[in-house]
Short mmCIF file of C-alpha atoms in Angstrom, two decimals:
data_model
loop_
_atom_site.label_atom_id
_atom_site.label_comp_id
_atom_site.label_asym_id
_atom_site.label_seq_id
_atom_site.Cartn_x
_atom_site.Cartn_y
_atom_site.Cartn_z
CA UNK A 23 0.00 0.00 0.00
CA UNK A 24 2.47 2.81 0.72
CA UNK A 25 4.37 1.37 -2.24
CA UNK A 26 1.46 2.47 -4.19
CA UNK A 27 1.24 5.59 -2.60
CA UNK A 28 4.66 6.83 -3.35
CA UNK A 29 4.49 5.53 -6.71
CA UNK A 30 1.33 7.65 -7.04
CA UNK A 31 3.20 10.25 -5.77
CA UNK A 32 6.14 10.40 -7.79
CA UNK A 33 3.83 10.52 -11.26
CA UNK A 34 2.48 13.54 -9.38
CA UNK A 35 5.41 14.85 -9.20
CA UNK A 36 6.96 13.96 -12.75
CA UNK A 37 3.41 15.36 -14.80
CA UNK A 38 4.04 18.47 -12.49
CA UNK A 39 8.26 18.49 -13.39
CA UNK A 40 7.24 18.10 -16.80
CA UNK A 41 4.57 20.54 -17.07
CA UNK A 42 6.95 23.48 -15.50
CA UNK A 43 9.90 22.81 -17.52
CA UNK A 44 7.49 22.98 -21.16
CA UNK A 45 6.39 26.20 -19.86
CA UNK A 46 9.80 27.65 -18.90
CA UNK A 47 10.98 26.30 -22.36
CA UNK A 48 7.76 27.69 -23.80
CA UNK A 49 9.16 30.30 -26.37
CA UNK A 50 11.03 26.88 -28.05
CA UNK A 51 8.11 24.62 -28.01
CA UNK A 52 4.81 24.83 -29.92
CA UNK A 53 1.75 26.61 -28.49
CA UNK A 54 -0.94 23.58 -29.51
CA UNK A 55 1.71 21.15 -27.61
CA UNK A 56 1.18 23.42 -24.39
CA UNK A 57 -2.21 23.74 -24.97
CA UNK A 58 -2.59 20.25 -25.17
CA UNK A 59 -0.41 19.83 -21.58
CA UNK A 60 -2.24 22.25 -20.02
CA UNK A 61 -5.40 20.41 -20.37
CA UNK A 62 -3.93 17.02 -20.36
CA UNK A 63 -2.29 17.85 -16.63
CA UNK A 64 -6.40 19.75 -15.42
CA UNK A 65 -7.55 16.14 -16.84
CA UNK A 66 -5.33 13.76 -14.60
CA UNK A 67 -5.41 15.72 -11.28
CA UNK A 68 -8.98 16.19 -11.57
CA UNK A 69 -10.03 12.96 -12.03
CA UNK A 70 -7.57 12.34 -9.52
CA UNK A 71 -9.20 14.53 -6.47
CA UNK A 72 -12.44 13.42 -7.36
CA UNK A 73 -11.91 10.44 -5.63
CA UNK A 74 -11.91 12.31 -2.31
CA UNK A 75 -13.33 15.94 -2.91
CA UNK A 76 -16.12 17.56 -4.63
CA UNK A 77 -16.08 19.74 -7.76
CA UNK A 78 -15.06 22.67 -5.85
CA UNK A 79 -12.52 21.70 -3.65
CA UNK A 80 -10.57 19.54 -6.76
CA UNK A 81 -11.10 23.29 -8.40
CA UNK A 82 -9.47 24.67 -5.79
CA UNK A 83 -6.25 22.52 -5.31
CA UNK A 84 -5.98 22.84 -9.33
CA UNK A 85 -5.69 26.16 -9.09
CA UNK A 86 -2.97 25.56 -5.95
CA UNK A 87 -1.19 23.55 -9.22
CA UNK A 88 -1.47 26.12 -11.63
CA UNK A 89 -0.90 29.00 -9.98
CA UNK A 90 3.57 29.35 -10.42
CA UNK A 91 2.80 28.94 -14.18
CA UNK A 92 -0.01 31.58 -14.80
CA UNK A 93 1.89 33.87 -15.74
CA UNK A 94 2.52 32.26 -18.76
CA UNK A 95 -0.79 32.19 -21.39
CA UNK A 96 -2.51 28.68 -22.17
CA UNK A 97 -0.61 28.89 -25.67
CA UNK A 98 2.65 29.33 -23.48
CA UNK A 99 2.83 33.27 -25.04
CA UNK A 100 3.45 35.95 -23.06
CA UNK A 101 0.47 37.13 -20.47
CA UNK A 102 0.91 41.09 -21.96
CA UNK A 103 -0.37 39.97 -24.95
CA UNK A 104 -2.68 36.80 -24.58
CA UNK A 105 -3.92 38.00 -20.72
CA UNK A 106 -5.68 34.09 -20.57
CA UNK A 107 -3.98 31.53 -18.24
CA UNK A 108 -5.65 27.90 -16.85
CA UNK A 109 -5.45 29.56 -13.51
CA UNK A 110 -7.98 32.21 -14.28
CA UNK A 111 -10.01 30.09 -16.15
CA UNK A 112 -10.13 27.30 -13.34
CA UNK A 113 -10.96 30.51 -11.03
CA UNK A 114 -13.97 31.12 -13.52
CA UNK A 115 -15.59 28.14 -13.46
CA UNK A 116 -14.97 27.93 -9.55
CA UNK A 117 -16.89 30.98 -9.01
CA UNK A 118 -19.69 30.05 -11.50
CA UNK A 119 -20.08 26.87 -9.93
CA UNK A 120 -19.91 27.91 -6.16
CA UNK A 121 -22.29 30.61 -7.52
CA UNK A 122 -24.62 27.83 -8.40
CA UNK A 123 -23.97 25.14 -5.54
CA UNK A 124 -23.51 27.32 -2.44
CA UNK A 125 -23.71 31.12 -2.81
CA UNK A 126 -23.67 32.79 0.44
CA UNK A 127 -23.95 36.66 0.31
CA UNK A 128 -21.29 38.18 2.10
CA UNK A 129 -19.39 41.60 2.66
CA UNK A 130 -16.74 40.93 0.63
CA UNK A 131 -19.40 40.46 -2.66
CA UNK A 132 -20.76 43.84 -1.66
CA UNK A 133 -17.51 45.32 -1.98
CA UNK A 134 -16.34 43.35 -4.89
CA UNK A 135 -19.36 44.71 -6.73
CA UNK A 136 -19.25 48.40 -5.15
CA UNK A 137 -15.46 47.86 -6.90
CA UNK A 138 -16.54 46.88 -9.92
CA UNK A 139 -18.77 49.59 -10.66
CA UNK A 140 -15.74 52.26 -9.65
CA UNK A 141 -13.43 50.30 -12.35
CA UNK A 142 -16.16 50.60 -15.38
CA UNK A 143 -16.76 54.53 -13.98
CA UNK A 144 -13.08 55.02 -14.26
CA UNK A 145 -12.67 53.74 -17.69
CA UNK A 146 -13.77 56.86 -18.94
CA UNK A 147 -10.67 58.22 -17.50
CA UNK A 148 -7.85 55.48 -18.88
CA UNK A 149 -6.14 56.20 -21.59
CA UNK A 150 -5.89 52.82 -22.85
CA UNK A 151 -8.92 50.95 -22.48
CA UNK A 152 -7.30 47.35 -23.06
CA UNK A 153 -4.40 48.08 -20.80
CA UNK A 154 -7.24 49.10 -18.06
CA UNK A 155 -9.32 46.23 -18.75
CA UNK A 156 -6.47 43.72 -18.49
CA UNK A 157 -5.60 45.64 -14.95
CA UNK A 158 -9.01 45.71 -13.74
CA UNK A 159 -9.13 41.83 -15.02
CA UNK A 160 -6.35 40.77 -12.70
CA UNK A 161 -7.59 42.81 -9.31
CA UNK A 162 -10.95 41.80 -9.74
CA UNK A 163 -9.62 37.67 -10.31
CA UNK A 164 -7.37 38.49 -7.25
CA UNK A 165 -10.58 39.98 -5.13
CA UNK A 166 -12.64 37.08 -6.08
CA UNK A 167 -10.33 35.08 -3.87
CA UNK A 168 -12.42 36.63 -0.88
CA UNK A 169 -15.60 35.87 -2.13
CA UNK A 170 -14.44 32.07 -3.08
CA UNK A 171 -12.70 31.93 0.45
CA UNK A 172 -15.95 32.71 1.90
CA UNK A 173 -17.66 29.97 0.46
CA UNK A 174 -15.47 27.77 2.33
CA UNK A 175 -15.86 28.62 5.48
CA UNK A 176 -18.69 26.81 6.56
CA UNK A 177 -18.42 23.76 3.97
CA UNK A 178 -15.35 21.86 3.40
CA UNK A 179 -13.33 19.02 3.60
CA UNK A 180 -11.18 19.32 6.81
CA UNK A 181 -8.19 17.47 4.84
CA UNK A 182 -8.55 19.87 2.31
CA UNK A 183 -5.74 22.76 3.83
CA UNK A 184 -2.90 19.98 4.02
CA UNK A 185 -3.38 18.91 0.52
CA UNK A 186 -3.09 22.49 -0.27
CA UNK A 187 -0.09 23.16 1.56
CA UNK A 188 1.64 19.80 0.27
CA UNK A 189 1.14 21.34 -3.55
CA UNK A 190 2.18 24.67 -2.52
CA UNK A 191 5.53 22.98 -0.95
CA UNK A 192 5.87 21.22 -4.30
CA UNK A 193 5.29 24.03 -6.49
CA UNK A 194 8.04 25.91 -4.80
CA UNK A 195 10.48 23.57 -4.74
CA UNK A 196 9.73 22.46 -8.45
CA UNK A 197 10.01 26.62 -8.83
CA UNK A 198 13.44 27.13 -7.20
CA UNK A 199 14.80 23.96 -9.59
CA UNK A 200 13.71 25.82 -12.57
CA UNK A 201 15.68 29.35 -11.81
CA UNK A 202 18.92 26.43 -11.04
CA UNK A 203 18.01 25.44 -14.45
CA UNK A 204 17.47 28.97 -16.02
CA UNK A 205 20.77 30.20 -14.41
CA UNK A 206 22.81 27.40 -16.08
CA UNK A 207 21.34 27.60 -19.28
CA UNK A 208 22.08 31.18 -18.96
CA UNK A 209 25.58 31.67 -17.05
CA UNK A 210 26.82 27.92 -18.43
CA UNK A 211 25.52 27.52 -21.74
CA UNK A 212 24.80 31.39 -22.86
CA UNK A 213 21.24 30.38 -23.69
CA UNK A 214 18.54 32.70 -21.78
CA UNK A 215 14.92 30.80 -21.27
CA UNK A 216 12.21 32.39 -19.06
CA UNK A 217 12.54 35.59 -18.17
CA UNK A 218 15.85 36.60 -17.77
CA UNK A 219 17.10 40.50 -17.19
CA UNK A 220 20.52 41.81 -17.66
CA UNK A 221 20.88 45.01 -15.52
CA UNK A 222 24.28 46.76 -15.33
CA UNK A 223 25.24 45.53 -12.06
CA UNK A 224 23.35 41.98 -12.18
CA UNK A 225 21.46 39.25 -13.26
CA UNK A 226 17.85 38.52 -12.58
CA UNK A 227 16.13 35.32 -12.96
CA UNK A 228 11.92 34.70 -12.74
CA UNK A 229 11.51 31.62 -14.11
CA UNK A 230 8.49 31.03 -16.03
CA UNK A 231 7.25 34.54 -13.63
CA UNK A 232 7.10 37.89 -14.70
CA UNK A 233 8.28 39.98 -12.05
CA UNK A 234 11.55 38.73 -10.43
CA UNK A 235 10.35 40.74 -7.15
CA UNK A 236 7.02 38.15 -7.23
CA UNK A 237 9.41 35.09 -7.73
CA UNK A 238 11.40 35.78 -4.72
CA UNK A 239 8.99 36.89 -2.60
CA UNK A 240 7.10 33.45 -3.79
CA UNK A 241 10.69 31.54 -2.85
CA UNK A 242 10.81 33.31 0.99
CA UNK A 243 6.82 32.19 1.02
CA UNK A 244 8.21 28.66 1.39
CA UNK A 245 11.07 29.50 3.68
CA UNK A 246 8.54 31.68 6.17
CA UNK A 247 5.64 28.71 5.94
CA UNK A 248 8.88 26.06 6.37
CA UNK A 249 10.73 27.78 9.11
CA UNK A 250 6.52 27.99 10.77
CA UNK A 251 5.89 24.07 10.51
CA UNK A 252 9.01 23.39 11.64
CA UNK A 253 8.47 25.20 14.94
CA UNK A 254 5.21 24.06 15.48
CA UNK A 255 5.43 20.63 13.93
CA UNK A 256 7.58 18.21 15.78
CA UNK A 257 7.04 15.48 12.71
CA UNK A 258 9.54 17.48 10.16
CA UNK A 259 13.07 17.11 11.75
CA UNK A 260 16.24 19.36 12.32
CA UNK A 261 17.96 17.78 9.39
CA UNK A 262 14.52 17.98 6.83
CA UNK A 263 14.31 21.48 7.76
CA UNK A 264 18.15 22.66 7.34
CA UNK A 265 17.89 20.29 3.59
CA UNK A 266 14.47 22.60 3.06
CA UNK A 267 15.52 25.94 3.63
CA UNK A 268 19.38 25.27 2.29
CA UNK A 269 17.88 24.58 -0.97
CA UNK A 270 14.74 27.57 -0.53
CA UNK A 271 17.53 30.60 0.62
CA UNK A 272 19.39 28.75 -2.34
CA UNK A 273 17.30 29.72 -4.91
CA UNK A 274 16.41 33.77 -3.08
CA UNK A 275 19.82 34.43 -3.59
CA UNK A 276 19.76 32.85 -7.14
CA UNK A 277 17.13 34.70 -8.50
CA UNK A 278 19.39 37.92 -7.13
CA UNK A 279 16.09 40.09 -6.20
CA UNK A 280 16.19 41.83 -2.34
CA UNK A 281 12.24 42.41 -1.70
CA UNK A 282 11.17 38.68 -0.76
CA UNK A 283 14.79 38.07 1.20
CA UNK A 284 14.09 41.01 2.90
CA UNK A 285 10.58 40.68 4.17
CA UNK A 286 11.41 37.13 4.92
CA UNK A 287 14.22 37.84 7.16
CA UNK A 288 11.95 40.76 9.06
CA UNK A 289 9.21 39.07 9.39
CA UNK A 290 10.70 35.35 10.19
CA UNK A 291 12.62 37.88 12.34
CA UNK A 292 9.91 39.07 14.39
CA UNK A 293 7.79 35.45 14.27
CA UNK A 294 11.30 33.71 16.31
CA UNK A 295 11.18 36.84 18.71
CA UNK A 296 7.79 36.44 19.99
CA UNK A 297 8.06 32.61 20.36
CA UNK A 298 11.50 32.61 22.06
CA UNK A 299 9.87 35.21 24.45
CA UNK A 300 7.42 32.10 25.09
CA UNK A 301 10.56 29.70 25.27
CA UNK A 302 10.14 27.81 22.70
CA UNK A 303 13.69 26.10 22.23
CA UNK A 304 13.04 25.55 18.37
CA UNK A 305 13.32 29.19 17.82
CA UNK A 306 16.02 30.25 20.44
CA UNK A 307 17.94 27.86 18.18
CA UNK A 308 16.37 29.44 14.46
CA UNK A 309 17.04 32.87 15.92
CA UNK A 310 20.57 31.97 17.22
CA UNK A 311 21.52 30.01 13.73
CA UNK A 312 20.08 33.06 11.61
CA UNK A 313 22.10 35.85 14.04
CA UNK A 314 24.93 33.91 12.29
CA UNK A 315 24.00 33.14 9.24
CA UNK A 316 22.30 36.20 7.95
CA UNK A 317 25.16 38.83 7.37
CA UNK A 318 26.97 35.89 5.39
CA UNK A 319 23.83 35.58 2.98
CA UNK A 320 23.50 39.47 3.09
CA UNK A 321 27.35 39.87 1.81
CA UNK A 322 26.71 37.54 -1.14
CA UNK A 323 23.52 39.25 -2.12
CA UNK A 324 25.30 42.80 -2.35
CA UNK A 325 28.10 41.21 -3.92
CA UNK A 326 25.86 39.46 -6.84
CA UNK A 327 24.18 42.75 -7.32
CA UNK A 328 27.78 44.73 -7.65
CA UNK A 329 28.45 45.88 -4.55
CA UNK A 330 25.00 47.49 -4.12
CA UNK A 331 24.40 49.67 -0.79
CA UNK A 332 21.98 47.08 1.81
CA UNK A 333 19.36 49.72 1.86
CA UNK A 334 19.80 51.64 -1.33
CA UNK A 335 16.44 52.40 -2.76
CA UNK A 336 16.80 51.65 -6.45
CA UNK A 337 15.32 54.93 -7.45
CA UNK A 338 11.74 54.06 -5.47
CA UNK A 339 11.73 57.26 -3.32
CA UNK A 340 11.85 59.38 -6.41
CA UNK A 341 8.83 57.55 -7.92
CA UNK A 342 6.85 57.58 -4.82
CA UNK A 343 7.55 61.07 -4.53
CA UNK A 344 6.42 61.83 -7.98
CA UNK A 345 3.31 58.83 -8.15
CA UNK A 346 2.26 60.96 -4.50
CA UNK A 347 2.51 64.04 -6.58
CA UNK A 348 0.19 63.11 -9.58
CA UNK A 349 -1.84 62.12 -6.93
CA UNK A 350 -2.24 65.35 -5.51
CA UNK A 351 -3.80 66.32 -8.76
CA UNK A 352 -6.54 64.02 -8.97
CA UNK A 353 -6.92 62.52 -5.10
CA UNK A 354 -10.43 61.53 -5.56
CA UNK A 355 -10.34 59.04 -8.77
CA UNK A 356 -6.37 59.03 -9.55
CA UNK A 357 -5.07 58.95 -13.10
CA UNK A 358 -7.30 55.31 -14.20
CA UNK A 359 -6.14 51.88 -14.35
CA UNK A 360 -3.67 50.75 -16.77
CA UNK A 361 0.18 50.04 -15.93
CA UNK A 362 1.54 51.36 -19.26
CA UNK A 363 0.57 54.87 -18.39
CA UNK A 364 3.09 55.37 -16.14
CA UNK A 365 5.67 55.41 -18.44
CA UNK A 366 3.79 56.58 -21.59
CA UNK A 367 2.03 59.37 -20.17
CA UNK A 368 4.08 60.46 -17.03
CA UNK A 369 7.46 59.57 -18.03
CA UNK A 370 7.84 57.51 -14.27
CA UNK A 371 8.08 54.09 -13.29
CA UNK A 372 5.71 52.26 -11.65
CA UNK A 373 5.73 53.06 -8.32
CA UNK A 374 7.26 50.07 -6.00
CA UNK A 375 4.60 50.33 -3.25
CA UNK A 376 1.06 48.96 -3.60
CA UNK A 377 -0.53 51.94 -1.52
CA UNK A 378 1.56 54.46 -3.14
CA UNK A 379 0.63 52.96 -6.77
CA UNK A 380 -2.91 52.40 -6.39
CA UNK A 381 -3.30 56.06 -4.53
CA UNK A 382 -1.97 57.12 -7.61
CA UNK A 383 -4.04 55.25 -9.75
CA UNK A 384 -7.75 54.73 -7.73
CA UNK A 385 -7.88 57.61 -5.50
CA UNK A 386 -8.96 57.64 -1.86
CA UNK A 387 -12.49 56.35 -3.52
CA UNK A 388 -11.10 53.44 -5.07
CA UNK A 389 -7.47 52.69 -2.71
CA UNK A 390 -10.69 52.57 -0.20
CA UNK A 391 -12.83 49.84 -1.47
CA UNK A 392 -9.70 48.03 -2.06
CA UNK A 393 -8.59 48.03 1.59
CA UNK A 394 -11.88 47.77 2.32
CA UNK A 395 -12.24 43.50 1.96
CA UNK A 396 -8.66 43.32 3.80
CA UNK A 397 -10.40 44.53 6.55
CA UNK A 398 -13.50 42.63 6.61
CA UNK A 399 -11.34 39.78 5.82
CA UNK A 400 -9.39 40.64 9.08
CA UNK A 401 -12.41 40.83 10.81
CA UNK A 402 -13.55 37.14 9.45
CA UNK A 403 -10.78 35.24 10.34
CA UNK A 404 -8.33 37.41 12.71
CA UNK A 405 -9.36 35.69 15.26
CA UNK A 406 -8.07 32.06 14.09
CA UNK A 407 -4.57 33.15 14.19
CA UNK A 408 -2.64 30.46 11.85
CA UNK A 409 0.68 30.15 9.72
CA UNK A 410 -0.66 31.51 6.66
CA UNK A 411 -1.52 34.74 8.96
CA UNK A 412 1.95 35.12 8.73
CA UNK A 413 2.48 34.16 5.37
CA UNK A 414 0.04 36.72 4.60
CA UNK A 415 1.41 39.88 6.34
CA UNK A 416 5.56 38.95 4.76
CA UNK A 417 3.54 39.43 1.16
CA UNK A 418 1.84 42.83 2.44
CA UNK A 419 5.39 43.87 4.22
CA UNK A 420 7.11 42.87 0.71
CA UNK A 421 4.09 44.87 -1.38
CA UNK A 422 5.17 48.10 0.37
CA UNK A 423 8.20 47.71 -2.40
CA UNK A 424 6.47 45.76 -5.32
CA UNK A 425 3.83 46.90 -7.58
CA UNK A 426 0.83 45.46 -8.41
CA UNK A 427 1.07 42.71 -5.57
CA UNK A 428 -2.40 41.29 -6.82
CA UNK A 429 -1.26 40.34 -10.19
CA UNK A 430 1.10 38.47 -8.02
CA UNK A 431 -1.60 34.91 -7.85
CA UNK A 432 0.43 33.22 -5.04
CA UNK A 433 -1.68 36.08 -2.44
CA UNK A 434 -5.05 34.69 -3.88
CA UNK A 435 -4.01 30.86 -2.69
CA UNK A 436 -3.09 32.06 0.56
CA UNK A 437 -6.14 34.36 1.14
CA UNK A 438 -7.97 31.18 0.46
CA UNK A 439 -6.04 28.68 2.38
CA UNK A 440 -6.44 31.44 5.53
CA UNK A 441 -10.19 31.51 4.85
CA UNK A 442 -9.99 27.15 4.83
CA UNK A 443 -7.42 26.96 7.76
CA UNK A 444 -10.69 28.96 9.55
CA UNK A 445 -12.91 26.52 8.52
CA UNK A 446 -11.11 23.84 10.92
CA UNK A 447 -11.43 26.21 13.57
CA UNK A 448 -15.06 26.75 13.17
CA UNK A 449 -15.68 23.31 12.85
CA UNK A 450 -14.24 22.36 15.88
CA UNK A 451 -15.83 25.02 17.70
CA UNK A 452 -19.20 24.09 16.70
CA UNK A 453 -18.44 20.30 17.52
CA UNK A 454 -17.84 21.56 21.19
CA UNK A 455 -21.00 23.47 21.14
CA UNK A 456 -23.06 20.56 20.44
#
């Protein structure tokens, strides 16, 4: 029986392997072929949660699979110009089937809708309508994840969270193997795959991702929810964990991007603080090991990015300065959705700070509505404190120096996987009421 488990578990693993490396190769290989994958690998894992979970919950740990590679489009093109990924469509046909099966009306559909009617009000003001629309197209997939969330709360299967966080494991470790590969192909072989940047001072991998900020941030994900479980799980060893995170801070510094190492280390920071204050031993240890460790991995990432200042802004403060200044012009509404506009109309880059950009962009109506469901989420679910709590406030800590942090996917998953986590909770609290 478990030989037949782990065999079962290694084709998991190889349709998955297989599946990442066509898409990071996906500029060489042709787009009916990745087409046919994509659909090929939705086929096989959901026939294969069927066995054990409804419709929406196989939907759900799809979209756990999908989610590294949705950046990529289902022909394996570039998002920017074919804006249609398996991961939004399996979103899609979650949400019309929950819709169907077990709407519940909550807050965070009345402010999903109250949103949606400020995004086709300020279309009027875009200057690009498609560039708006494809905007508008990712927040309001990324919002969604509140509603969907929602729906879970009351109704699911309680082994549900585990299997999520066993493919969210996978995917990053699968990820970090693919910028190894990237970097070789690159450094070793002179052949650039994925997306690969050249900037004077470094080199910047993202894998089969679009933003090398997301990709790292999605790397120290792993390490945060690793360095968690370990503390609280007394199953995953010293050893396991060292192998783990070796191979997770591995692939932060390969990828040569600060924002996710950074958050990771203040946050894991301030997560081995409060629970050696409880005397915890695990973390006295952590925290004693990383007081070590840390300036070592610090020197190598200012080295790999040319002797780069620790704190050196990369010219944010002059485009938050300047974003907080167009703002000032039109504080109500801001300048419309669209990303492009930024450089095409106002000469700036986008600014590196999700309340700075969408201030800029949505005005105090819109930057409003969007905090809005954060804090009705917070007021769902604050109470069941859990690991993907923590999870969740690294990504907001890193979003204070990345852009558009919803486009980013891997915050949808762990919105939802908070909102599941809950469900335990509530379960068990209504078993001890009865």
């Amino acid at each position: 029986m478990n030989q037949k488990k782990t065999e079962k578990k290694l084709e998991e693993l190889l349709i998955m392997f297989i599946y990442s490396i066509c898409i990071l190769f996906a500029k060489s290989i042709n787009s009916i072929l990745i087409f046919a994958l994509g659909i090929i690998l939705i086929t096989y894992f959901f026939k294969k949660f069927k066995k054990d979970y409804n419709n929406e919950e196989a939907l759900v740990l799809i979209m756990c699979i999908l989610m590294p590679t949705s950046f990529v489009s289902i022909l394996g093109t570039n998002y920017g110009k074919l804006p249609i990924t398996w991961f939004h469509i399996i979103t899609l046909i979650l949400l019309i089937i929950l819709v169907k099966d077990r709407f519940r009306v909550g807050p965070s559909l009345i402010i999903i809708m109250l949103f949606s009617i400020f995004c086709v009000a300020s279309l009027f003001i875009s200057n690009n309508i498609f560039n708006a629309l494809k905007q508008i197209m990712t927040i309001f997939i990324f919002m969604l994840s509140f509603f969907i969330g929602e729906q879970f709360v009351y109704k699911c299967n309680i082994k549900l969270e585990k299997k999520m966080k066993y493919y969210y494991y996978i995917n990053i470790y699968i990820f970090v193997i693919m910028i190894f590969i990237q970097k070789i192909f690159y450094e070793n072989l002179f052949v650039k795959i994925g997306y690969t940047e050249v900037y004077a001072n470094r080199i910047v991998y993202a894998a089969y991702m679009s933003d090398f900020s997301f990709s790292n941030l999605y790397v120290a994900t792993g390490a945060l929810l690793l360095l968690i479980d370990f503390i609280r799980n007394k199953r995953i060893s010293l050893v396991r964990f060292i192998i783990g995170q070796f191979i997770l801070i591995s692939g932060l510094i390969a990828i040569n991007s600060r924002t996710g190492l950074y958050a990771f280390i203040v946050i894991a920071g301030l997560y081995l603080i409060i629970n050696s204050i409880r005397l915890n031993y695990k973390s006295m240890i952590i925290a004693f090991i990383g007081v070590i460790t840390i300036p070592f991995i610090l020197e190598i990432v200012l080295e790999l990015r040319g002797g780069q200042n620790l704190l050196d802004s990369s010219g944010r403060v002059g485009s938050y300065i300047e974003a907080l200044r167009i703002f000032s012009q039109r504080p109500l509404i801001g300048i419309g959705f669209g990303i492009e506009q930024f450089v095409t109309t106002y000469n700036i880059g986008v600014p590196h700070n999700i309340i700075v950009q969408y201030l800029c962009q949505m005005g105090i109506i819109g930057t409003t509505l969007f905090i809005s469901i954060f804090i009705q989420f917070y007021k769902k679910v604050y109470r069941y404190n859990n690991e993907y709590s923590w999870i969740l406030l690294m990504i907001l800590v890193g979003a204070l120096a990345i852009p558009d942090i919803p486009s980013s996917r891997f915050l949808s998953i762990i919105i939802i996987m908070i909102f599941i986590k809950a469900s335990e909770n509530i379960f068990k609290e209504v078993k001890y009421e009865k």
